[in-house]
PDB file of C-alpha atoms in Angstrom:
ATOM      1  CA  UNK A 249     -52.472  99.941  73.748  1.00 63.00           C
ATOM      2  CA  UNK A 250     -55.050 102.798  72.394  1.00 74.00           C
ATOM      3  CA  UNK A 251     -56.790  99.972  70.757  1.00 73.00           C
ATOM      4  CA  UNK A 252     -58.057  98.606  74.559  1.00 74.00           C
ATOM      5  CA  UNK A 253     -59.462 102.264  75.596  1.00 74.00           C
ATOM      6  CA  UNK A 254     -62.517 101.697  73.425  1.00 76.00           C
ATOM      7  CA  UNK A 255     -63.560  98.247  75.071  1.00 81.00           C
ATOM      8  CA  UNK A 256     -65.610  98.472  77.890  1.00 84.00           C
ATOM      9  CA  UNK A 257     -68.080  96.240  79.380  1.00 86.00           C
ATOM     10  CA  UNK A 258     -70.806  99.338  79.980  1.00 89.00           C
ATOM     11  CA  UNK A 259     -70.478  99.937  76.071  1.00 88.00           C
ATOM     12  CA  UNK A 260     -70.572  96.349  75.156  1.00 87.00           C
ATOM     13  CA  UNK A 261     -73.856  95.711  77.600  1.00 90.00           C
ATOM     14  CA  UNK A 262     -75.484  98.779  75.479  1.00 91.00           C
ATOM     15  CA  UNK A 263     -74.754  97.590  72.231  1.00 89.00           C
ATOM     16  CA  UNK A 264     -76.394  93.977  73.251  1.00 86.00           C
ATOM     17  CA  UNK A 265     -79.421  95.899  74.338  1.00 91.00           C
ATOM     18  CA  UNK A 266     -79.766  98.117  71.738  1.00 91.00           C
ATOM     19  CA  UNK A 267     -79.082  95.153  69.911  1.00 87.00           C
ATOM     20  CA  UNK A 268     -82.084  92.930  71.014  1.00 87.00           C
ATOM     21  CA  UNK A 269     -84.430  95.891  71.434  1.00 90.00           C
ATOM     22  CA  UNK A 270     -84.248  96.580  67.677  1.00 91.00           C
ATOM     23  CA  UNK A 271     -85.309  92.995  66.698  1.00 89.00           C
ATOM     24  CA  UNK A 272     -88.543  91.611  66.454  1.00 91.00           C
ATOM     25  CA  UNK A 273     -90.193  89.005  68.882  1.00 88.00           C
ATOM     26  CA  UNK A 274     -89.735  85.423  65.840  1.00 92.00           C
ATOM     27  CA  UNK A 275     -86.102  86.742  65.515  1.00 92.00           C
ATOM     28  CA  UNK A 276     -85.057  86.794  69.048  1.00 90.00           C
ATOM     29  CA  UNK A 277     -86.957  83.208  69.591  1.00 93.00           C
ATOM     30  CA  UNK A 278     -85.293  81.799  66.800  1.00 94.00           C
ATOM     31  CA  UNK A 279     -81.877  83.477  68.656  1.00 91.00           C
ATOM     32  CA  UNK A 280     -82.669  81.676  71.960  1.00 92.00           C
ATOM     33  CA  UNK A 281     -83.116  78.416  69.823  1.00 96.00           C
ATOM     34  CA  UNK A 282     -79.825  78.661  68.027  1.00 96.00           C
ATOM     35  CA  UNK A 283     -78.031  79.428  71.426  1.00 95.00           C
ATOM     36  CA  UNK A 284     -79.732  76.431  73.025  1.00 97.00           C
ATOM     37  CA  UNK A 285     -78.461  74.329  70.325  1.00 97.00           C
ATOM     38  CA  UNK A 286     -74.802  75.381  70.853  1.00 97.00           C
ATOM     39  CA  UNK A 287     -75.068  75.268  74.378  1.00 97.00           C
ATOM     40  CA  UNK A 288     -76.415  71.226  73.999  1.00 97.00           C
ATOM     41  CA  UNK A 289     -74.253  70.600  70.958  1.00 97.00           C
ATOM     42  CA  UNK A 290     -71.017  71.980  72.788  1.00 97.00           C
ATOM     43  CA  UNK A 291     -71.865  70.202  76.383  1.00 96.00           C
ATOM     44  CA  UNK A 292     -72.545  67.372  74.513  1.00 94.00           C
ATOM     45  CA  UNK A 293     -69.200  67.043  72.951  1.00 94.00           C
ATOM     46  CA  UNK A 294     -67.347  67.816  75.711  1.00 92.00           C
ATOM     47  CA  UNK A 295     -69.672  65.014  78.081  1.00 91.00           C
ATOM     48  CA  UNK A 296     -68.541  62.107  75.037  1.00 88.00           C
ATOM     49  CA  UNK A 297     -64.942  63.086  75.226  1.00 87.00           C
ATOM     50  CA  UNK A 298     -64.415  62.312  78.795  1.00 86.00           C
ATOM     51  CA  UNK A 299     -62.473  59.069  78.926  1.00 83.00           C
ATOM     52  CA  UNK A 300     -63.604  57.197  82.111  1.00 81.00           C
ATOM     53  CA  UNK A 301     -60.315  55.260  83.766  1.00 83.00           C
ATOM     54  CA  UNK A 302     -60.427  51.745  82.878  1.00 85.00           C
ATOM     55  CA  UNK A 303     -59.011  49.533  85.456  1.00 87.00           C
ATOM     56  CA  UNK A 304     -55.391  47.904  84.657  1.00 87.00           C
ATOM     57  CA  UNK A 305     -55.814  44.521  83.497  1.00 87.00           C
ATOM     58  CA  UNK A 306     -53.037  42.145  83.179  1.00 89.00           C
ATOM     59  CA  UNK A 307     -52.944  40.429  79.960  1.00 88.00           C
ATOM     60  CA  UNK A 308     -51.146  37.240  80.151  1.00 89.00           C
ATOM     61  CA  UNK A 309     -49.601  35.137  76.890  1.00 87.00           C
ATOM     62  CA  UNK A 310     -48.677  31.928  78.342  1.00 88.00           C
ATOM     63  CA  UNK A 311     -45.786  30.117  76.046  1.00 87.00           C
ATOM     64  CA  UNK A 312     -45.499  26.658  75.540  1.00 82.00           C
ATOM     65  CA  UNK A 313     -41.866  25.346  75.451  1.00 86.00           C
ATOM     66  CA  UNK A 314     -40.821  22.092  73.419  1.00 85.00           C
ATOM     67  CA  UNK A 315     -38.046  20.211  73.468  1.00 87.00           C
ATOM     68  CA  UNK A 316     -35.556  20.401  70.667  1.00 88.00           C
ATOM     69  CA  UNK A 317     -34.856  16.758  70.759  1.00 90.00           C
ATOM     70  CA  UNK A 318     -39.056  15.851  70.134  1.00 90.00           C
ATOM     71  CA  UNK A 319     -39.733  12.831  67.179  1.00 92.00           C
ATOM     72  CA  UNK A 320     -42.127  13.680  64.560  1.00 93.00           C
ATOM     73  CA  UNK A 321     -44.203  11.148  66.080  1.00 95.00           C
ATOM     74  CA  UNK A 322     -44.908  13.325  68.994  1.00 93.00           C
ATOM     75  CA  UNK A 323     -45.029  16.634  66.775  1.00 92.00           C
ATOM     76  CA  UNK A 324     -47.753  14.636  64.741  1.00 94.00           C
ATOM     77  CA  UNK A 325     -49.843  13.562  68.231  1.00 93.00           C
ATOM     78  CA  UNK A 326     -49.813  17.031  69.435  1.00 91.00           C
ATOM     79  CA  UNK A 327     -50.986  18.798  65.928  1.00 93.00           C
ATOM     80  CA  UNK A 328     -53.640  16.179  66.265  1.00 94.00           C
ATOM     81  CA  UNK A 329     -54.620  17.441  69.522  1.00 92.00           C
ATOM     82  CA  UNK A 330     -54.411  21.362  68.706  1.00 92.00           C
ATOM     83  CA  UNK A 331     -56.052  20.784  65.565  1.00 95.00           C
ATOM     84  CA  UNK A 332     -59.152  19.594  67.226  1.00 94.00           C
ATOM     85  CA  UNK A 333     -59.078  22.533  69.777  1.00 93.00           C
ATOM     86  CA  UNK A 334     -58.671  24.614  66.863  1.00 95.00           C
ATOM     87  CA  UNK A 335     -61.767  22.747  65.191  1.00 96.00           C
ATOM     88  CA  UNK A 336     -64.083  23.760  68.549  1.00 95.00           C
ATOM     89  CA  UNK A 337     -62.735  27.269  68.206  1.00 95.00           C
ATOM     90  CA  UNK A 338     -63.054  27.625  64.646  1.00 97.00           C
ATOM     91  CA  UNK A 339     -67.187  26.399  65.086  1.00 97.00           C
ATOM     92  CA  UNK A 340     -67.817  28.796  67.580  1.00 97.00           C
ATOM     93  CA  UNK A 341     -66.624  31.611  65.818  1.00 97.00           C
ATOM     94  CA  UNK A 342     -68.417  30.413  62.622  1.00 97.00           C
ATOM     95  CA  UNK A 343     -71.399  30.132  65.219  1.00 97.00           C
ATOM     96  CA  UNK A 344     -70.997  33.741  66.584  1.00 97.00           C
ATOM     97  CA  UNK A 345     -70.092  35.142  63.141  1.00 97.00           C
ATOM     98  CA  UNK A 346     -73.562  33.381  62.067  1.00 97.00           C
ATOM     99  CA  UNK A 347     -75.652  34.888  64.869  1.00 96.00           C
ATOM    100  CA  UNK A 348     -74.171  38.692  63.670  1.00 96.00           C
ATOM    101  CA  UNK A 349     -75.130  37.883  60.097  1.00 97.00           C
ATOM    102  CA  UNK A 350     -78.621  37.381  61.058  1.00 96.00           C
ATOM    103  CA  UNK A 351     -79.149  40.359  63.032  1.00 95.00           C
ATOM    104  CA  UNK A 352     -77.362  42.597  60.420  1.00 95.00           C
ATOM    105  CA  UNK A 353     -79.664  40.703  57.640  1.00 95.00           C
ATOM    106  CA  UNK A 354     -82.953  41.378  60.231  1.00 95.00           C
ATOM    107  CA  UNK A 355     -82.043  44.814  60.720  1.00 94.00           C
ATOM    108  CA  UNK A 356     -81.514  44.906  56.558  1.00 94.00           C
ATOM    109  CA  UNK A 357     -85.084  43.714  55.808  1.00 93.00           C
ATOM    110  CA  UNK A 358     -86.404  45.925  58.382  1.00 91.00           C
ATOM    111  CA  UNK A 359     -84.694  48.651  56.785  1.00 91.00           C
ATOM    112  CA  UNK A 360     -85.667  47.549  53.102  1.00 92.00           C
ATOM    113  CA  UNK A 361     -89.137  46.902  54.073  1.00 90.00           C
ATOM    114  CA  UNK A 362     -89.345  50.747  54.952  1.00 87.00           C
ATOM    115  CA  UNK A 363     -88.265  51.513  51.299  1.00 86.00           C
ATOM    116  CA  UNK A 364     -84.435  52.253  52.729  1.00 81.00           C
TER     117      UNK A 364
END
């Protein structure tokens, strides 16, 4: 433990000083700048990784059941009818996926009309 006798807080204090007295006025500015940085850099990390508590949200998958003993008259009606709900989703994704295109593509011409 002889290495802890030399640390003290009056010698560290005096070596700071000395420290910032020996430097010239641009250098310790550009010191308070760099500090300032880290400071916002370091607060700013540690703000973003807060995770705020999201509410629980049941997410419910409801099943359909079928019969085992169904014709492949009524297994033909009822792709029918699925396969036109499938049709309305299937457009409006290809709608929304359309719409996101042509923002990206706006924000591309912006971009190459500025040379990027």
């Amino acid at each position: 433990m002889k290495f802890l006798q030399y640390l003290s807080p009056k010698q560290a204090f005096r070596d700071v000083r000395t420290y910032v007295t020996t430097r010239r006025p641009h250098q310790l500015g550009f010191m308070g700048v760099a500090l300032a940085l880290t400071y916002v850099m370091i607060m700013g990390v540690i703000y973003e990784s807060r995770i705020p508590p999201k509410p629980y949200h049941r997410d419910i998958i409801y099943v359909q059941n079928w019969r085992l003993d169904r014709t492949d008259a009524q297994i033909i009606a009822q792709q029918k009818i699925d396969s036109a709900a499938k049709a309305k989703q299937d457009a409006e994704l290809k709608r929304l996926q359309d719409e996101r295109k042509a923002e990206f593509k706006k924000v591309n011409d912006g971009l190459k009309a500025w040379g990027i």
